[in-house]
GROMACS .gro file of C-alpha atoms in nm:
model
  359
    1UNK     CA    1  -1.819   1.033  -1.509
    2UNK     CA    2  -1.473   1.087  -1.362
    3UNK     CA    3  -1.157   0.902  -1.464
    4UNK     CA    4  -0.851   0.807  -1.255
    5UNK     CA    5  -0.516   0.669  -1.371
    6UNK     CA    6  -0.379   0.435  -1.107
    7UNK     CA    7  -0.052   0.253  -1.042
    8UNK     CA    8   0.043  -0.007  -0.785
    9UNK     CA    9   0.408   0.047  -0.884
   10UNK     CA   10   0.470  -0.310  -0.987
   11UNK     CA   11   0.842  -0.368  -1.028
   12UNK     CA   12   0.910  -0.675  -1.234
   13UNK     CA   13   1.047  -0.742  -1.580
   14UNK     CA   14   0.844  -0.605  -1.871
   15UNK     CA   15   0.600  -0.879  -1.963
   16UNK     CA   16   0.693  -0.858  -2.335
   17UNK     CA   17   1.064  -0.759  -2.348
   18UNK     CA   18   1.176  -0.927  -2.026
   19UNK     CA   19   1.378  -0.617  -1.925
   20UNK     CA   20   1.339  -0.472  -1.576
   21UNK     CA   21   1.399  -0.102  -1.513
   22UNK     CA   22   1.619   0.008  -1.219
   23UNK     CA   23   1.417   0.110  -0.919
   24UNK     CA   24   1.510   0.477  -0.963
   25UNK     CA   25   1.384   0.473  -1.323
   26UNK     CA   26   1.061   0.297  -1.223
   27UNK     CA   27   0.981   0.573  -0.972
   28UNK     CA   28   1.066   0.832  -1.234
   29UNK     CA   29   0.819   0.662  -1.471
   30UNK     CA   30   0.548   0.692  -1.209
   31UNK     CA   31   0.607   1.066  -1.177
   32UNK     CA   32   0.609   1.112  -1.555
   33UNK     CA   33   0.283   0.918  -1.583
   34UNK     CA   34   0.117   1.138  -1.324
   35UNK     CA   35   0.218   1.453  -1.510
   36UNK     CA   36   0.095   1.298  -1.833
   37UNK     CA   37  -0.237   1.208  -1.672
   38UNK     CA   38  -0.290   1.570  -1.573
   39UNK     CA   39  -0.190   1.695  -1.917
   40UNK     CA   40  -0.439   1.457  -2.084
   41UNK     CA   41  -0.729   1.560  -1.861
   42UNK     CA   42  -0.760   1.276  -1.612
   43UNK     CA   43  -0.952   1.371  -1.297
   44UNK     CA   44  -0.733   1.182  -1.056
   45UNK     CA   45  -0.405   0.985  -1.015
   46UNK     CA   46  -0.378   0.698  -0.765
   47UNK     CA   47  -0.082   0.525  -0.606
   48UNK     CA   48  -0.123   0.192  -0.432
   49UNK     CA   49   0.026   0.070  -0.108
   50UNK     CA   50   0.189  -0.273  -0.090
   51UNK     CA   51   0.461  -0.409   0.136
   52UNK     CA   52   0.576  -0.717  -0.061
   53UNK     CA   53   0.715  -0.821  -0.395
   54UNK     CA   54   0.678  -0.734  -0.680
   55UNK     CA   55   0.561  -0.391  -0.555
   56UNK     CA   56   0.766  -0.085  -0.453
   57UNK     CA   57   0.468   0.120  -0.337
   58UNK     CA   58   0.536   0.093   0.034
   59UNK     CA   59   0.544   0.477   0.081
   60UNK     CA   60   0.249   0.623  -0.112
   61UNK     CA   61   0.254   0.945   0.088
   62UNK     CA   62   0.614   1.016  -0.028
   63UNK     CA   63   0.527   0.941  -0.390
   64UNK     CA   64   0.204   1.142  -0.385
   65UNK     CA   65   0.378   1.436  -0.220
   66UNK     CA   66   0.627   1.449  -0.508
   67UNK     CA   67   0.340   1.427  -0.758
   68UNK     CA   68   0.162   1.706  -0.569
   69UNK     CA   69   0.462   1.928  -0.632
   70UNK     CA   70   0.465   1.848  -1.003
   71UNK     CA   71   0.092   1.898  -1.068
   72UNK     CA   72  -0.165   2.164  -1.002
   73UNK     CA   73  -0.516   2.031  -1.077
   74UNK     CA   74  -0.543   1.655  -1.066
   75UNK     CA   75  -0.675   1.493  -0.746
   76UNK     CA   76  -0.449   1.249  -0.567
   77UNK     CA   77  -0.574   0.908  -0.462
   78UNK     CA   78  -0.441   0.621  -0.250
   79UNK     CA   79  -0.514   0.280  -0.397
   80UNK     CA   80  -0.541   0.153  -0.128
   81UNK     CA   81  -0.420   0.275   0.207
   82UNK     CA   82  -0.376  -0.049   0.406
   83UNK     CA   83  -0.511   0.071   0.742
   84UNK     CA   84  -0.517  -0.283   0.877
   85UNK     CA   85  -0.134  -0.268   0.880
   86UNK     CA   86  -0.090   0.093   0.998
   87UNK     CA   87  -0.103   0.292   1.318
   88UNK     CA   88  -0.399   0.528   1.254
   89UNK     CA   89  -0.229   0.816   1.434
   90UNK     CA   90   0.082   0.795   1.218
   91UNK     CA   91  -0.129   0.747   0.906
   92UNK     CA   92  -0.332   1.060   0.995
   93UNK     CA   93  -0.016   1.267   1.044
   94UNK     CA   94   0.121   1.163   0.703
   95UNK     CA   95  -0.200   1.213   0.511
   96UNK     CA   96  -0.297   1.538   0.675
   97UNK     CA   97   0.049   1.675   0.588
   98UNK     CA   98   0.010   1.555   0.231
   99UNK     CA   99  -0.336   1.713   0.210
  100UNK     CA  100  -0.198   2.052   0.310
  101UNK     CA  101   0.092   2.027   0.067
  102UNK     CA  102  -0.141   1.935  -0.218
  103UNK     CA  103  -0.388   2.215  -0.144
  104UNK     CA  104  -0.668   1.974  -0.048
  105UNK     CA  105  -0.645   1.750  -0.350
  106UNK     CA  106  -0.632   1.424  -0.152
  107UNK     CA  107  -0.885   1.139  -0.162
  108UNK     CA  108  -0.819   0.818   0.031
  109UNK     CA  109  -0.921   0.470  -0.073
  110UNK     CA  110  -0.870   0.246   0.228
  111UNK     CA  111  -0.869  -0.132   0.268
  112UNK     CA  112  -0.718  -0.417   0.460
  113UNK     CA  113  -0.474  -0.507   0.186
  114UNK     CA  114  -0.384  -0.848   0.050
  115UNK     CA  115  -0.087  -1.078   0.075
  116UNK     CA  116   0.059  -1.307   0.339
  117UNK     CA  117   0.410  -1.153   0.324
  118UNK     CA  118   0.295  -0.805   0.430
  119UNK     CA  119   0.069  -0.948   0.701
  120UNK     CA  120   0.375  -1.132   0.841
  121UNK     CA  121   0.589  -0.816   0.813
  122UNK     CA  122   0.341  -0.623   1.032
  123UNK     CA  123   0.234  -0.922   1.248
  124UNK     CA  124  -0.128  -0.907   1.134
  125UNK     CA  125  -0.324  -1.231   1.114
  126UNK     CA  126  -0.616  -1.340   0.891
  127UNK     CA  127  -0.824  -1.360   1.207
  128UNK     CA  128  -0.766  -1.002   1.322
  129UNK     CA  129  -0.710  -0.812   0.996
  130UNK     CA  130  -1.073  -0.693   0.956
  131UNK     CA  131  -1.096  -0.586   1.321
  132UNK     CA  132  -0.770  -0.393   1.277
  133UNK     CA  133  -0.895  -0.230   0.960
  134UNK     CA  134  -1.223  -0.117   1.123
  135UNK     CA  135  -1.053   0.005   1.444
  136UNK     CA  136  -0.783   0.196   1.253
  137UNK     CA  137  -1.041   0.362   1.031
  138UNK     CA  138  -1.263   0.462   1.322
  139UNK     CA  139  -0.968   0.621   1.507
  140UNK     CA  140  -0.842   0.783   1.185
  141UNK     CA  141  -1.183   0.926   1.112
  142UNK     CA  142  -1.222   1.069   1.464
  143UNK     CA  143  -0.876   1.229   1.464
  144UNK     CA  144  -0.956   1.400   1.133
  145UNK     CA  145  -1.277   1.547   1.282
  146UNK     CA  146  -1.196   1.609   1.646
  147UNK     CA  147  -0.934   1.831   1.808
  148UNK     CA  148  -0.887   1.584   2.098
  149UNK     CA  149  -0.955   1.213   2.090
  150UNK     CA  150  -1.001   0.951   2.358
  151UNK     CA  151  -1.015   0.591   2.233
  152UNK     CA  152  -0.987   0.255   2.409
  153UNK     CA  153  -0.809   0.070   2.128
  154UNK     CA  154  -0.710  -0.296   2.107
  155UNK     CA  155  -0.436  -0.283   1.843
  156UNK     CA  156  -0.238   0.029   1.947
  157UNK     CA  157  -0.191   0.209   2.283
  158UNK     CA  158  -0.516   0.378   2.396
  159UNK     CA  159  -0.561   0.747   2.334
  160UNK     CA  160  -0.658   0.979   2.621
  161UNK     CA  161  -0.753   1.335   2.527
  162UNK     CA  162  -0.491   1.313   2.256
  163UNK     CA  163  -0.403   1.599   2.017
  164UNK     CA  164  -0.260   1.507   1.676
  165UNK     CA  165  -0.101   1.759   1.446
  166UNK     CA  166  -0.119   1.909   1.196
  167UNK     CA  167  -0.491   1.979   1.204
  168UNK     CA  168  -0.657   1.900   0.872
  169UNK     CA  169  -0.689   2.113   0.557
  170UNK     CA  170  -0.994   1.934   0.417
  171UNK     CA  171  -1.267   1.899   0.673
  172UNK     CA  172  -1.289   1.614   0.630
  173UNK     CA  173  -1.092   1.424   0.367
  174UNK     CA  174  -1.311   1.204   0.148
  175UNK     CA  175  -1.256   0.834   0.221
  176UNK     CA  176  -1.354   0.560  -0.021
  177UNK     CA  177  -1.355   0.199   0.087
  178UNK     CA  178  -1.180  -0.041  -0.148
  179UNK     CA  179  -1.363  -0.374  -0.191
  180UNK     CA  180  -1.263  -0.687  -0.381
  181UNK     CA  181  -1.463  -0.988  -0.267
  182UNK     CA  182  -1.544  -0.943   0.100
  183UNK     CA  183  -1.849  -0.788   0.258
  184UNK     CA  184  -1.654  -0.640   0.554
  185UNK     CA  185  -1.531  -0.334   0.358
  186UNK     CA  186  -1.872  -0.288   0.210
  187UNK     CA  187  -2.035  -0.295   0.553
  188UNK     CA  188  -1.789  -0.042   0.688
  189UNK     CA  189  -1.848   0.196   0.396
  190UNK     CA  190  -2.224   0.174   0.420
  191UNK     CA  191  -2.223   0.225   0.799
  192UNK     CA  192  -2.037   0.555   0.773
  193UNK     CA  193  -2.202   0.676   0.454
  194UNK     CA  194  -1.876   0.664   0.260
  195UNK     CA  195  -1.827   0.590  -0.112
  196UNK     CA  196  -1.724   0.246  -0.232
  197UNK     CA  197  -1.453   0.156  -0.482
  198UNK     CA  198  -1.484  -0.192  -0.635
  199UNK     CA  199  -1.159  -0.356  -0.741
  200UNK     CA  200  -1.337  -0.510  -1.044
  201UNK     CA  201  -1.012  -0.655  -1.185
  202UNK     CA  202  -0.965  -1.028  -1.130
  203UNK     CA  203  -1.305  -1.182  -1.197
  204UNK     CA  204  -1.604  -1.145  -1.432
  205UNK     CA  205  -1.866  -0.890  -1.345
  206UNK     CA  206  -2.098  -1.101  -1.127
  207UNK     CA  207  -1.925  -1.107  -0.782
  208UNK     CA  208  -1.849  -0.737  -0.798
  209UNK     CA  209  -2.207  -0.650  -0.901
  210UNK     CA  210  -2.335  -0.861  -0.611
  211UNK     CA  211  -2.119  -0.672  -0.359
  212UNK     CA  212  -2.231  -0.333  -0.495
  213UNK     CA  213  -2.596  -0.437  -0.467
  214UNK     CA  214  -2.527  -0.542  -0.109
  215UNK     CA  215  -2.359  -0.203  -0.044
  216UNK     CA  216  -2.670  -0.019  -0.165
  217UNK     CA  217  -2.886  -0.234   0.059
  218UNK     CA  218  -2.670  -0.170   0.362
  219UNK     CA  219  -2.652   0.201   0.273
  220UNK     CA  220  -3.027   0.231   0.298
  221UNK     CA  221  -3.036   0.009   0.608
  222UNK     CA  222  -2.816   0.264   0.784
  223UNK     CA  223  -3.053   0.546   0.690
  224UNK     CA  224  -2.857   0.718   0.420
  225UNK     CA  225  -3.021   0.877   0.115
  226UNK     CA  226  -2.987   0.650  -0.191
  227UNK     CA  227  -2.922   0.960  -0.406
  228UNK     CA  228  -2.597   1.010  -0.218
  229UNK     CA  229  -2.443   0.671  -0.313
  230UNK     CA  230  -2.109   0.695  -0.499
  231UNK     CA  231  -1.939   0.393  -0.653
  232UNK     CA  232  -1.607   0.368  -0.831
  233UNK     CA  233  -1.483   0.067  -1.029
  234UNK     CA  234  -1.150  -0.055  -1.162
  235UNK     CA  235  -1.054  -0.206  -1.494
  236UNK     CA  236  -0.824  -0.497  -1.575
  237UNK     CA  237  -0.635  -0.343  -1.868
  238UNK     CA  238  -0.645  -0.072  -2.131
  239UNK     CA  239  -0.561  -0.048  -2.495
  240UNK     CA  240  -0.779   0.174  -2.718
  241UNK     CA  241  -0.690   0.135  -3.085
  242UNK     CA  242  -0.842   0.255  -3.410
  243UNK     CA  243  -0.998  -0.085  -3.469
  244UNK     CA  244  -1.082  -0.391  -3.267
  245UNK     CA  245  -0.847  -0.610  -3.469
  246UNK     CA  246  -0.554  -0.373  -3.415
  247UNK     CA  247  -0.626  -0.373  -3.039
  248UNK     CA  248  -0.623  -0.752  -3.025
  249UNK     CA  249  -0.309  -0.787  -3.232
  250UNK     CA  250  -0.114  -0.536  -3.021
  251UNK     CA  251  -0.240  -0.660  -2.682
  252UNK     CA  252  -0.199  -1.032  -2.749
  253UNK     CA  253   0.170  -1.056  -2.649
  254UNK     CA  254   0.091  -0.863  -2.326
  255UNK     CA  255  -0.192  -1.101  -2.238
  256UNK     CA  256   0.004  -1.416  -2.321
  257UNK     CA  257   0.302  -1.308  -2.116
  258UNK     CA  258   0.078  -1.222  -1.816
  259UNK     CA  259  -0.097  -1.554  -1.851
  260UNK     CA  260   0.236  -1.738  -1.846
  261UNK     CA  261   0.338  -1.541  -1.534
  262UNK     CA  262   0.009  -1.636  -1.359
  263UNK     CA  263   0.064  -2.005  -1.434
  264UNK     CA  264   0.430  -1.996  -1.333
  265UNK     CA  265   0.360  -1.831  -0.998
  266UNK     CA  266   0.055  -2.039  -0.918
  267UNK     CA  267  -0.192  -1.755  -0.941
  268UNK     CA  268  -0.550  -1.858  -1.031
  269UNK     CA  269  -0.621  -1.830  -1.404
  270UNK     CA  270  -0.971  -1.692  -1.475
  271UNK     CA  271  -0.940  -1.606  -1.843
  272UNK     CA  272  -0.757  -1.859  -2.062
  273UNK     CA  273  -0.767  -1.668  -2.389
  274UNK     CA  274  -0.736  -1.305  -2.493
  275UNK     CA  275  -1.079  -1.318  -2.654
  276UNK     CA  276  -1.237  -1.437  -2.328
  277UNK     CA  277  -1.041  -1.172  -2.134
  278UNK     CA  278  -1.169  -0.898  -2.365
  279UNK     CA  279  -1.527  -1.027  -2.354
  280UNK     CA  280  -1.577  -1.121  -1.987
  281UNK     CA  281  -1.322  -0.920  -1.786
  282UNK     CA  282  -1.334  -0.548  -1.714
  283UNK     CA  283  -1.040  -0.485  -1.953
  284UNK     CA  284  -1.104  -0.201  -2.199
  285UNK     CA  285  -0.941  -0.335  -2.511
  286UNK     CA  286  -1.081  -0.247  -2.850
  287UNK     CA  287  -1.198   0.043  -3.062
  288UNK     CA  288  -1.329   0.360  -2.895
  289UNK     CA  289  -1.691   0.250  -2.962
  290UNK     CA  290  -1.629  -0.094  -2.812
  291UNK     CA  291  -1.480   0.061  -2.498
  292UNK     CA  292  -1.772   0.301  -2.464
  293UNK     CA  293  -2.020   0.015  -2.496
  294UNK     CA  294  -1.835  -0.197  -2.241
  295UNK     CA  295  -1.821   0.080  -1.980
  296UNK     CA  296  -2.198   0.129  -2.029
  297UNK     CA  297  -2.256  -0.248  -1.984
  298UNK     CA  298  -2.072  -0.237  -1.650
  299UNK     CA  299  -2.249   0.086  -1.552
  300UNK     CA  300  -2.583  -0.088  -1.593
  301UNK     CA  301  -2.479  -0.339  -1.320
  302UNK     CA  302  -2.273  -0.108  -1.097
  303UNK     CA  303  -2.416   0.242  -1.135
  304UNK     CA  304  -2.059   0.362  -1.095
  305UNK     CA  305  -1.961   0.718  -1.165
  306UNK     CA  306  -1.583   0.689  -1.133
  307UNK     CA  307  -1.362   0.458  -1.332
  308UNK     CA  308  -0.992   0.380  -1.288
  309UNK     CA  309  -0.755   0.289  -1.571
  310UNK     CA  310  -0.397   0.164  -1.566
  311UNK     CA  311  -0.141   0.444  -1.553
  312UNK     CA  312   0.142   0.206  -1.652
  313UNK     CA  313   0.224   0.076  -1.996
  314UNK     CA  314   0.232  -0.279  -1.858
  315UNK     CA  315   0.397  -0.436  -2.161
  316UNK     CA  316   0.289  -0.190  -2.427
  317UNK     CA  317   0.554   0.037  -2.575
  318UNK     CA  318   0.555   0.387  -2.430
  319UNK     CA  319   0.433   0.526  -2.761
  320UNK     CA  320   0.142   0.285  -2.786
  321UNK     CA  321   0.049   0.341  -2.421
  322UNK     CA  322   0.045   0.717  -2.468
  323UNK     CA  323  -0.155   0.685  -2.794
  324UNK     CA  324  -0.408   0.469  -2.611
  325UNK     CA  325  -0.448   0.720  -2.329
  326UNK     CA  326  -0.481   1.004  -2.575
  327UNK     CA  327  -0.743   0.816  -2.779
  328UNK     CA  328  -0.929   0.733  -2.458
  329UNK     CA  329  -0.936   1.098  -2.350
  330UNK     CA  330  -1.012   1.223  -2.698
  331UNK     CA  331  -1.273   0.980  -2.821
  332UNK     CA  332  -1.404   0.779  -2.524
  333UNK     CA  333  -1.405   1.001  -2.216
  334UNK     CA  334  -1.607   1.288  -2.371
  335UNK     CA  335  -1.890   1.050  -2.462
  336UNK     CA  336  -1.888   0.882  -2.118
  337UNK     CA  337  -1.877   1.219  -1.941
  338UNK     CA  338  -2.191   1.320  -2.133
  339UNK     CA  339  -2.378   0.998  -2.085
  340UNK     CA  340  -2.290   0.888  -1.732
  341UNK     CA  341  -2.333   1.130  -1.438
  342UNK     CA  342  -2.059   1.250  -1.202
  343UNK     CA  343  -2.048   1.147  -0.837
  344UNK     CA  344  -2.299   1.326  -0.616
  345UNK     CA  345  -2.038   1.560  -0.466
  346UNK     CA  346  -1.804   1.829  -0.587
  347UNK     CA  347  -1.471   1.717  -0.731
  348UNK     CA  348  -1.289   1.975  -0.519
  349UNK     CA  349  -1.136   2.025  -0.175
  350UNK     CA  350  -1.376   1.951   0.107
  351UNK     CA  351  -1.354   2.276   0.304
  352UNK     CA  352  -1.571   2.410   0.595
  353UNK     CA  353  -1.870   2.619   0.506
  354UNK     CA  354  -1.789   2.991   0.527
  355UNK     CA  355  -1.929   3.167   0.828
  356UNK     CA  356  -2.173   3.439   0.711
  357UNK     CA  357  -2.076   3.789   0.807
  358UNK     CA  358  -2.294   3.946   1.078
  359UNK     CA  359  -2.498   4.242   0.956
   0.00000   0.00000   0.00000
C-alpha cells in the first residue's frame, strides 16, 4: 500500500486556538509539511485546487513546483485539478512544465470541483459542469499523447492541427479521477482505463463502496482487465496515539470545534459525536492497532491500494501532529505495506519504452 499526505490549503482560524496564520505563513507551513512528508517516508504529497473561501489553493502548479524544488523522491499529486473550470490547453502547459521540473514525479487527480462560488467565478453552471469536465479531460489527454491535435470543442475555441509546448516528460502522465458521490467521474475513469480516487471523507463507508463497485463493473464493461484496477481512498482525519483513550482525549477539542463550525455555517452534520465519528467515518483516530484494523475494514469494501492522510495539523499542536505522523509511519504503515498490495503499476515516472539497439 502507498500513502499520500494531502492538503487543500484551508486558510481559516485554528479550530482550537482561534488564531489564523498570515497567508505567507500558511504557504510556508505547506512547504514544510511536504518536506516532512518526504523525510518520514510518505510516497506522495498532494495539493488541492479550490477557487473560493476558505481555501488558498487556487494555484496548485505554483505550489507543487516549489515543493518539487525542495524534495527529491516523493511523488507530487493534485487533489483535485478542477478541469471543469480550466482551459485544457493552458492546464496542459502548466502541468507538462511542472512534470519536467519535477523529473516526472507528477500524478494528477482530476475532478469537476465543488462549490457555487468558484462555478460563478468561472461562469460554469451545474447543468454543464460534467460536460465541461469530460471535454477538458479528453482534450488534455489527447494533447499529452499527440504532437498535433484537432478538436471540435464546445467550451473553448476549436483546435485545428494545434501544437502545444512543451512536449511531455512522462508519456503519459498518470491521471486519477476524483470521485465523491456522482457516477459521472466514475464512468469517465472506467471508460479510459484510469485509476479512481474516492474522496471517502464526508459520509460513512456505504456510498463510497457503492461507487467503487460501480467503477469495477464499468471497468470490465469497457473491456479492461480487472487485475489492472487501481483505487485510492481518502480519510477524514488522523491522530495516532499510544492508546485509544489518549487519542480520544487529544482529538475531542478538534472534533467539537469542527462540529460547531459545521453547524454555524450550515454544513450538513453527519457525525454528532466524536465516538460516532471515530467508529463510522474514515477518520484514523486511535492506537496503531486500531488504525491498522480500520484501514483493513475499509480495504475489504474498497480494495484500495493507496490511502491519503491529512498533511495539516488541523487543530492539533505541531508537536502532536508530527508525533502522530511519525507513529503512523513507524508503527502503522509498515504493517499495511506488508498486508495490502501496492497499485498494479510502478510508482515511478512513466517513460517511453527504450528502443532496442539494432544488432
